[in-house]
mmCIF file of N, CA and C in Angstrom:
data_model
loop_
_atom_site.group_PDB
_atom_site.id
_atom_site.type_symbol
_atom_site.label_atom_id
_atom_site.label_comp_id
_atom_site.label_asym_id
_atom_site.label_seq_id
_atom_site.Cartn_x
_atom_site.Cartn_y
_atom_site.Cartn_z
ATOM 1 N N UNK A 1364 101.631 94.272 105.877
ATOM 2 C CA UNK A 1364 102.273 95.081 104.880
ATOM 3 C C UNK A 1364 101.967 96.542 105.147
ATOM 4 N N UNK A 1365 102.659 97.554 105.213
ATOM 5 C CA UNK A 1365 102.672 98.926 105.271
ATOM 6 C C UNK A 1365 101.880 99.144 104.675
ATOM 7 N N UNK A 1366 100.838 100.556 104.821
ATOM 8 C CA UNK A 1366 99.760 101.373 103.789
ATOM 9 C C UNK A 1366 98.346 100.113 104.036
ATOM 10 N N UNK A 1367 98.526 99.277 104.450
ATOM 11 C CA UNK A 1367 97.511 98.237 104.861
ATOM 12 C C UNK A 1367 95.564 99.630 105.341
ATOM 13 N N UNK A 1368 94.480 100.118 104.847
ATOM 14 C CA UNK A 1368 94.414 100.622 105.013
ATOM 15 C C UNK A 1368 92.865 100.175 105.864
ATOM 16 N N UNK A 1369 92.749 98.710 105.840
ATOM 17 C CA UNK A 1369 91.693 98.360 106.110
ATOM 18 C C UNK A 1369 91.794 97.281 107.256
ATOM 19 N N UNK A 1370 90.830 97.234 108.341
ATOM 20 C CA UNK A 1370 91.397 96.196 109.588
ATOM 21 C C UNK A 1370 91.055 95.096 109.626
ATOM 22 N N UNK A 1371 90.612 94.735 108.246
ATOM 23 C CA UNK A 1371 89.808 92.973 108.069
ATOM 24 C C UNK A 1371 90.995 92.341 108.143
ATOM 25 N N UNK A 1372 90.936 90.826 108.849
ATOM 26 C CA UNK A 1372 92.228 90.039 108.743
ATOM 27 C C UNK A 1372 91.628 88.770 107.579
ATOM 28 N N UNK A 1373 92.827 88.956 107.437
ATOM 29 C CA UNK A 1373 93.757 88.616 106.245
ATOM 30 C C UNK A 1373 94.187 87.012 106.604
ATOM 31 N N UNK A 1374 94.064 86.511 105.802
ATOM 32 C CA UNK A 1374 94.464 84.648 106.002
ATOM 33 C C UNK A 1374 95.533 84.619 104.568
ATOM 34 N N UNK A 1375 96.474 83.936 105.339
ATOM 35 C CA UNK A 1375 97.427 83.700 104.200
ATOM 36 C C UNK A 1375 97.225 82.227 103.250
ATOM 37 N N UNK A 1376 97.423 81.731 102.632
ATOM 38 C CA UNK A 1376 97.273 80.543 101.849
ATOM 39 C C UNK A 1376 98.617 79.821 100.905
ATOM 40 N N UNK A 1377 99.682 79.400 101.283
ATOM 41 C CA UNK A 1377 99.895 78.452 100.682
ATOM 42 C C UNK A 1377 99.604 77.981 99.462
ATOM 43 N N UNK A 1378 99.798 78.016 98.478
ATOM 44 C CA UNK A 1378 99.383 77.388 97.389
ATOM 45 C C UNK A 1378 100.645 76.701 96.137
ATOM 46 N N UNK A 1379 100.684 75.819 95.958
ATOM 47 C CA UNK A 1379 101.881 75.255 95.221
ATOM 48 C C UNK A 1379 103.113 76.025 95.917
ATOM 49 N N UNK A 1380 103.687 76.600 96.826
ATOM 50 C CA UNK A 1380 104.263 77.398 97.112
ATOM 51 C C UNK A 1380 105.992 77.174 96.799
ATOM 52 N N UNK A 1381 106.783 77.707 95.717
ATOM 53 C CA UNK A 1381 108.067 77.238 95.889
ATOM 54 C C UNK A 1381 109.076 78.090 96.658
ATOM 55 N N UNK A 1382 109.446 77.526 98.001
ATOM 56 C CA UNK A 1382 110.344 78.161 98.232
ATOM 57 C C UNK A 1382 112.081 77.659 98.729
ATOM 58 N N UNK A 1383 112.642 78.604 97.823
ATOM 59 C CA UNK A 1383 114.384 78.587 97.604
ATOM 60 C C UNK A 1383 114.626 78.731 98.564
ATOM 61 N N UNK A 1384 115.093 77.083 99.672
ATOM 62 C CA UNK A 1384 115.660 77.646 100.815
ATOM 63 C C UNK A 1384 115.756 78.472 101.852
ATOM 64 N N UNK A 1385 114.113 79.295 101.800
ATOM 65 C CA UNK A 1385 113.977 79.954 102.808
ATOM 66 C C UNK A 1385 112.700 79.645 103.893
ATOM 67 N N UNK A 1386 113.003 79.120 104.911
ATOM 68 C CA UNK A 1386 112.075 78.741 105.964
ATOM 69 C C UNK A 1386 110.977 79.812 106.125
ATOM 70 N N UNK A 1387 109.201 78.894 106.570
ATOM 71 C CA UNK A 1387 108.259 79.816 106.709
ATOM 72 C C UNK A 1387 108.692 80.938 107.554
ATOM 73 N N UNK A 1388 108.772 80.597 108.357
ATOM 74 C CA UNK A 1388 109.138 81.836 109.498
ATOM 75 C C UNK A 1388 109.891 82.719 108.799
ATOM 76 N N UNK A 1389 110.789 82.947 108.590
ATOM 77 C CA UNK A 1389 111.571 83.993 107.006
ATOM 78 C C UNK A 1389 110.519 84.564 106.751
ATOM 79 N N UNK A 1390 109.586 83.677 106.363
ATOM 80 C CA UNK A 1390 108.493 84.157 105.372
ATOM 81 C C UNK A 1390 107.750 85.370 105.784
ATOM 82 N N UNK A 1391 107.220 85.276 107.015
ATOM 83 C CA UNK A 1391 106.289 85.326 107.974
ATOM 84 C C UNK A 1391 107.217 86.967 108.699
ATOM 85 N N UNK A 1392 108.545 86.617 109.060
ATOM 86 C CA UNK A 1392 109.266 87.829 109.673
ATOM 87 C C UNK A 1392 109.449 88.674 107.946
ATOM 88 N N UNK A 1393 109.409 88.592 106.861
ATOM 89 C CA UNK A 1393 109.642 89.475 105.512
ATOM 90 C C UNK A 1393 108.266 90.210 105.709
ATOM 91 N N UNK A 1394 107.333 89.537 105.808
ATOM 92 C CA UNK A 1394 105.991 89.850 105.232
ATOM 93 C C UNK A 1394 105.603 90.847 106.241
ATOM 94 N N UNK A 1395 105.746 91.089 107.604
ATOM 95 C CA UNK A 1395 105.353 91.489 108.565
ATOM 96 C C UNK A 1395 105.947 93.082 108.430
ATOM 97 N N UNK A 1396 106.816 93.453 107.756
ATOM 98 C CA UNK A 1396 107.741 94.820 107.340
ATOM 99 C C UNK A 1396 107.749 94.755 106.212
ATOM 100 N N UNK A 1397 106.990 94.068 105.515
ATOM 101 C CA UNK A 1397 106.891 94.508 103.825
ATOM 102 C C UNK A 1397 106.587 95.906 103.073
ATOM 103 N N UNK A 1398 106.680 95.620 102.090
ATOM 104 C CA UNK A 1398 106.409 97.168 101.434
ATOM 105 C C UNK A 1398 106.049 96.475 99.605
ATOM 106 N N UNK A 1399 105.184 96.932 99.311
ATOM 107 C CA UNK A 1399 104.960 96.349 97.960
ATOM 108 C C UNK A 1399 105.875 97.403 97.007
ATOM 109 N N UNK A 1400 106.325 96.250 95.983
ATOM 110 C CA UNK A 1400 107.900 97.232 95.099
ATOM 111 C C UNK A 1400 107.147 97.334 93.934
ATOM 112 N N UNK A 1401 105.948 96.230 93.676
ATOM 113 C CA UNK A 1401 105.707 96.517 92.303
ATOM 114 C C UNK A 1401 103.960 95.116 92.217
ATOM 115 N N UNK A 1402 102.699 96.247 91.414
ATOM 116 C CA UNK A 1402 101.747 95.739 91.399
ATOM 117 C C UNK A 1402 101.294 94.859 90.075
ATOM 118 N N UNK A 1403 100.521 94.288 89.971
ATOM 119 C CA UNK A 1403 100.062 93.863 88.615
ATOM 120 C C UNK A 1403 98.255 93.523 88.425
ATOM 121 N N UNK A 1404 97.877 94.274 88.818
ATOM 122 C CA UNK A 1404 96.716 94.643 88.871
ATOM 123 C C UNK A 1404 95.934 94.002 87.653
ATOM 124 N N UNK A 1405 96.416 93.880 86.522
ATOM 125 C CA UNK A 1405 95.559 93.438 85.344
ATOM 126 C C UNK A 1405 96.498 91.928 84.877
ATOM 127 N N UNK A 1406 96.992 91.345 85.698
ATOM 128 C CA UNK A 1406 97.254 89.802 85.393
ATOM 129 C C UNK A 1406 96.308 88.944 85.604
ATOM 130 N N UNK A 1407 96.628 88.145 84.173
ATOM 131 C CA UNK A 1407 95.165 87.134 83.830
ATOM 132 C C UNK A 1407 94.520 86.624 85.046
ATOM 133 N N UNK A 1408 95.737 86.081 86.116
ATOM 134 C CA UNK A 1408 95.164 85.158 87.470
ATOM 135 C C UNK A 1408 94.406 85.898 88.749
ATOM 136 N N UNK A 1409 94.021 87.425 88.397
ATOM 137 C CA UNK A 1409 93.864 88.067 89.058
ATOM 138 C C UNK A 1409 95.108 89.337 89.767
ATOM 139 N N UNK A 1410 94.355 90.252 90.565
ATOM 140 C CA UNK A 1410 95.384 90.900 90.849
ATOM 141 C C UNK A 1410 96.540 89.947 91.910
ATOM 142 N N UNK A 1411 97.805 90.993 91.130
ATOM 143 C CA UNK A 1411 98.693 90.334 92.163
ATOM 144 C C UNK A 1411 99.774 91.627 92.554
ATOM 145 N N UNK A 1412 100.945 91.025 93.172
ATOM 146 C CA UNK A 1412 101.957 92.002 93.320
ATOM 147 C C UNK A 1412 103.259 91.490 94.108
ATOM 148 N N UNK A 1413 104.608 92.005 94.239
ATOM 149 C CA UNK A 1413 105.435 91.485 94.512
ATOM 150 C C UNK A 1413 106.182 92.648 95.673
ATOM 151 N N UNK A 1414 105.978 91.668 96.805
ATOM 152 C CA UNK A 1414 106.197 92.620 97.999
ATOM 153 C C UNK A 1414 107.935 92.416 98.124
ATOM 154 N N UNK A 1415 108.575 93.740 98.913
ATOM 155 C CA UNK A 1415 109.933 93.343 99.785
ATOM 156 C C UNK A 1415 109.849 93.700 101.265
ATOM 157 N N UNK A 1416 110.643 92.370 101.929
ATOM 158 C CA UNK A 1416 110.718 92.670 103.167
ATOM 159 C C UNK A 1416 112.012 92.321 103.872
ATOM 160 N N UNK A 1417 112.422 92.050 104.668
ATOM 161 C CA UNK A 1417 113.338 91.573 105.125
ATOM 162 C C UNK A 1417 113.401 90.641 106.498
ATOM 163 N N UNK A 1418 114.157 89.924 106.833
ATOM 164 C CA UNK A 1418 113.936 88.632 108.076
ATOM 165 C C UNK A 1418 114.530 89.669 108.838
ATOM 166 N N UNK A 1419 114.591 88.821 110.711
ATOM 167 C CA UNK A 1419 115.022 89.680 111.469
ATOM 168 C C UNK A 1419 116.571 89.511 111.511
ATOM 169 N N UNK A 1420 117.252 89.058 110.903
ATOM 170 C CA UNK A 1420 118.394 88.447 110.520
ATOM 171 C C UNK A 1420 119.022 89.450 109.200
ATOM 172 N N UNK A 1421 117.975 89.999 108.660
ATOM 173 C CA UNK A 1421 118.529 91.214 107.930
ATOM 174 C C UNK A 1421 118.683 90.669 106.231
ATOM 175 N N UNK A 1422 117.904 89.272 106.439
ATOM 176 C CA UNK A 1422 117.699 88.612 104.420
ATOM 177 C C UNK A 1422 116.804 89.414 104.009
ATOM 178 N N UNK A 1423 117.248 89.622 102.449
ATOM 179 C CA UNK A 1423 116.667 90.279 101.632
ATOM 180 C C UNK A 1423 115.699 88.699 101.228
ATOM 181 N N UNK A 1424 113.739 89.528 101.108
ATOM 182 C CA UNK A 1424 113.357 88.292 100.526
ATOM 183 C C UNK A 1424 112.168 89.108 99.656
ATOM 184 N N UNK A 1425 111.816 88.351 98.207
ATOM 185 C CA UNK A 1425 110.968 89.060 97.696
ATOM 186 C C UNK A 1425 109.690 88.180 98.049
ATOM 187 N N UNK A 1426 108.670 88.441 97.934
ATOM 188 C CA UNK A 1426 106.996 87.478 97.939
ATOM 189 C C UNK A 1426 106.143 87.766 96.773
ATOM 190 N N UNK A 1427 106.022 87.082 96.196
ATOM 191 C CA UNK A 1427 104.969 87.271 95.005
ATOM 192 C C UNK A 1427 103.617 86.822 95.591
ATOM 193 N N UNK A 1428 102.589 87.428 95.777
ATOM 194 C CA UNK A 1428 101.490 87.474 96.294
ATOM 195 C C UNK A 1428 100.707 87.932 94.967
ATOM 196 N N UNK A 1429 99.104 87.057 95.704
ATOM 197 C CA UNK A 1429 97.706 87.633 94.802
ATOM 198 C C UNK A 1429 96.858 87.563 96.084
ATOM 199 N N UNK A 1430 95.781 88.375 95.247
ATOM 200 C CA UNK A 1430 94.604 88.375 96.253
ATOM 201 C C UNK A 1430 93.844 88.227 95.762
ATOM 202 N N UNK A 1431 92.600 87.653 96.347
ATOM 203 C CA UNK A 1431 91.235 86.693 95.879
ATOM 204 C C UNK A 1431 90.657 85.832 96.895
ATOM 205 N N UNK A 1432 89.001 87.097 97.030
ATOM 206 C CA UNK A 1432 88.271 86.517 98.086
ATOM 207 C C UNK A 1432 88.914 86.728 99.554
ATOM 208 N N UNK A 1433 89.460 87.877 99.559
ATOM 209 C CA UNK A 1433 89.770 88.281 100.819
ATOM 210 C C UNK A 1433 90.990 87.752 101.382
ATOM 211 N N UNK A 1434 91.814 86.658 100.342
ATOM 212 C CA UNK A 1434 92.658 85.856 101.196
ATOM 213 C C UNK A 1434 93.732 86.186 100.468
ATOM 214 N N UNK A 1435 95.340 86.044 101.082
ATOM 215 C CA UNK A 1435 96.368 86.344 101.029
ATOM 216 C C UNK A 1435 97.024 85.487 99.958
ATOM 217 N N UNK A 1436 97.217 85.403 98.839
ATOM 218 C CA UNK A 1436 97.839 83.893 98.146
ATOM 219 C C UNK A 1436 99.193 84.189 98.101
ATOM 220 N N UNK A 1437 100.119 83.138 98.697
ATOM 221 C CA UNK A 1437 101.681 83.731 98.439
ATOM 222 C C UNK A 1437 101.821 82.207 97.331
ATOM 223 N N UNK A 1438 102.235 83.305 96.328
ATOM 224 C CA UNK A 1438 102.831 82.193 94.457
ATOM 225 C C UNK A 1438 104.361 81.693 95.098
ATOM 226 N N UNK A 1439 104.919 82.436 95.024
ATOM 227 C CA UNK A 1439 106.079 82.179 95.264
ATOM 228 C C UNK A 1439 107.324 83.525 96.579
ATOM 229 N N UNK A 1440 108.516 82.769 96.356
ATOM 230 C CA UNK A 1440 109.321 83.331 97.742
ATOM 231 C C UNK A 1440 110.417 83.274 97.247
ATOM 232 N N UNK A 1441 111.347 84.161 97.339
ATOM 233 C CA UNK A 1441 113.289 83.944 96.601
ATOM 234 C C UNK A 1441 113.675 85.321 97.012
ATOM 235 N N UNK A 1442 114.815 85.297 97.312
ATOM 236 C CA UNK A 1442 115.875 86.281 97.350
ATOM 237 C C UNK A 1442 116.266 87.216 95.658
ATOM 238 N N UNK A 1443 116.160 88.001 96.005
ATOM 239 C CA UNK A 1443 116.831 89.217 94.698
ATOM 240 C C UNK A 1443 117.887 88.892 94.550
ATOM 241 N N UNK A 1444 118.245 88.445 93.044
ATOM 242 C CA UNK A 1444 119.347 88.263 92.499
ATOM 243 C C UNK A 1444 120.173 89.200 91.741
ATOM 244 N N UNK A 1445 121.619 89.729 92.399
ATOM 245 C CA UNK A 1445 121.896 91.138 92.340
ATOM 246 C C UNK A 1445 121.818 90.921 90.487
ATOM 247 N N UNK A 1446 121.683 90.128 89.867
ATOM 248 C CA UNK A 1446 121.751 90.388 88.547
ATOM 249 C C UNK A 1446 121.092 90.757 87.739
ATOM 250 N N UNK A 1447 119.671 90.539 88.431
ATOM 251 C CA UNK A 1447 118.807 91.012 88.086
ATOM 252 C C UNK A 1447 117.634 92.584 88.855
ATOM 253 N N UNK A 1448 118.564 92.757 90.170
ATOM 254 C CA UNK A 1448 118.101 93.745 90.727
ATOM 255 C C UNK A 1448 119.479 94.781 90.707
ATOM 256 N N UNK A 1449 118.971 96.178 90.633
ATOM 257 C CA UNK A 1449 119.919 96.773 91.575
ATOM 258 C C UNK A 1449 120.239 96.873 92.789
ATOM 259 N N UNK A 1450 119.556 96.667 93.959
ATOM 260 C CA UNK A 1450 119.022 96.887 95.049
ATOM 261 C C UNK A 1450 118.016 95.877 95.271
ATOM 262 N N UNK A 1451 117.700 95.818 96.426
ATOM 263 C CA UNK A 1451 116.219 94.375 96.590
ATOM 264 C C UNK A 1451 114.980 95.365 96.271
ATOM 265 N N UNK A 1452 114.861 97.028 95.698
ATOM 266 C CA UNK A 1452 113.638 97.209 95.345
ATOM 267 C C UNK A 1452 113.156 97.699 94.577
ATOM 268 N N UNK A 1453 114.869 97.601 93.586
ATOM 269 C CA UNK A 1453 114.595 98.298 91.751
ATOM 270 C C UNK A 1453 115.386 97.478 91.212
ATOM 271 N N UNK A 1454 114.556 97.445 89.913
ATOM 272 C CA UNK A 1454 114.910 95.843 89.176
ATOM 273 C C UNK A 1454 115.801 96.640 88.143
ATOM 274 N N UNK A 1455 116.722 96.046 87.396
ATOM 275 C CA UNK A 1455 117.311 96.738 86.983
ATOM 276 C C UNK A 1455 116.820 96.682 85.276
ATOM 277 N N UNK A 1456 116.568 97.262 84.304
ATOM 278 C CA UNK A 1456 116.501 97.523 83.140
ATOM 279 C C UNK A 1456 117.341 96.772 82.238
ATOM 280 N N UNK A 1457 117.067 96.067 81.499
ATOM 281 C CA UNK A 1457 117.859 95.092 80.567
ATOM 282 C C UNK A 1457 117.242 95.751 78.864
ATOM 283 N N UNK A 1458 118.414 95.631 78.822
ATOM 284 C CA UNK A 1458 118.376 96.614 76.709
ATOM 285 C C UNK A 1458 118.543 95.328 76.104
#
């Protein structure tokens, strides 16, 4: 992930992981050009945050990630749904 500012490696983890039709490798080519869109630093399960990246194929994919104990947790994986995004990296405001 970009801004990465420290050279410890990082282990990713699997965990209940649901993902919509998009193969690890997807996963793996998003994450590698990521950019975090949005943090959550004070969620009960620990910090987390929801990265965007894109495949080399040019899919929009979001990653919901936490971290804990040094290790990478990916929650979940899905594509931005223009209905709920404007763009894959601003969500859009609902009144």
């Amino acid at each position: 992930m970009e801004g990465a500012k420290d050279t410890k490696k990082r282990f990713i983890y699997f965990n209940n992981i649901r993902i919509r039709g998009i193969d690890p490798l997807e996963v793996k080519e998003a994450l590698l050009v990521s950019e975090i869109i949005e943090d959550y630093p004070d969620d009960k399960r620990g910090q987390s945050f929801l990265v965007y990246g894109k495949t080399r194929v040019g899919r929009d994919i979001h990653v919901l990630c936490g971290m804990a104990y040094d290790i990478l947790w990916i929650i979940t994986v899905y594509e931005p749904d223009p209905a709920e995004w404007v763009n894959p990296k601003t969500r859009r405001i609902v009144k």
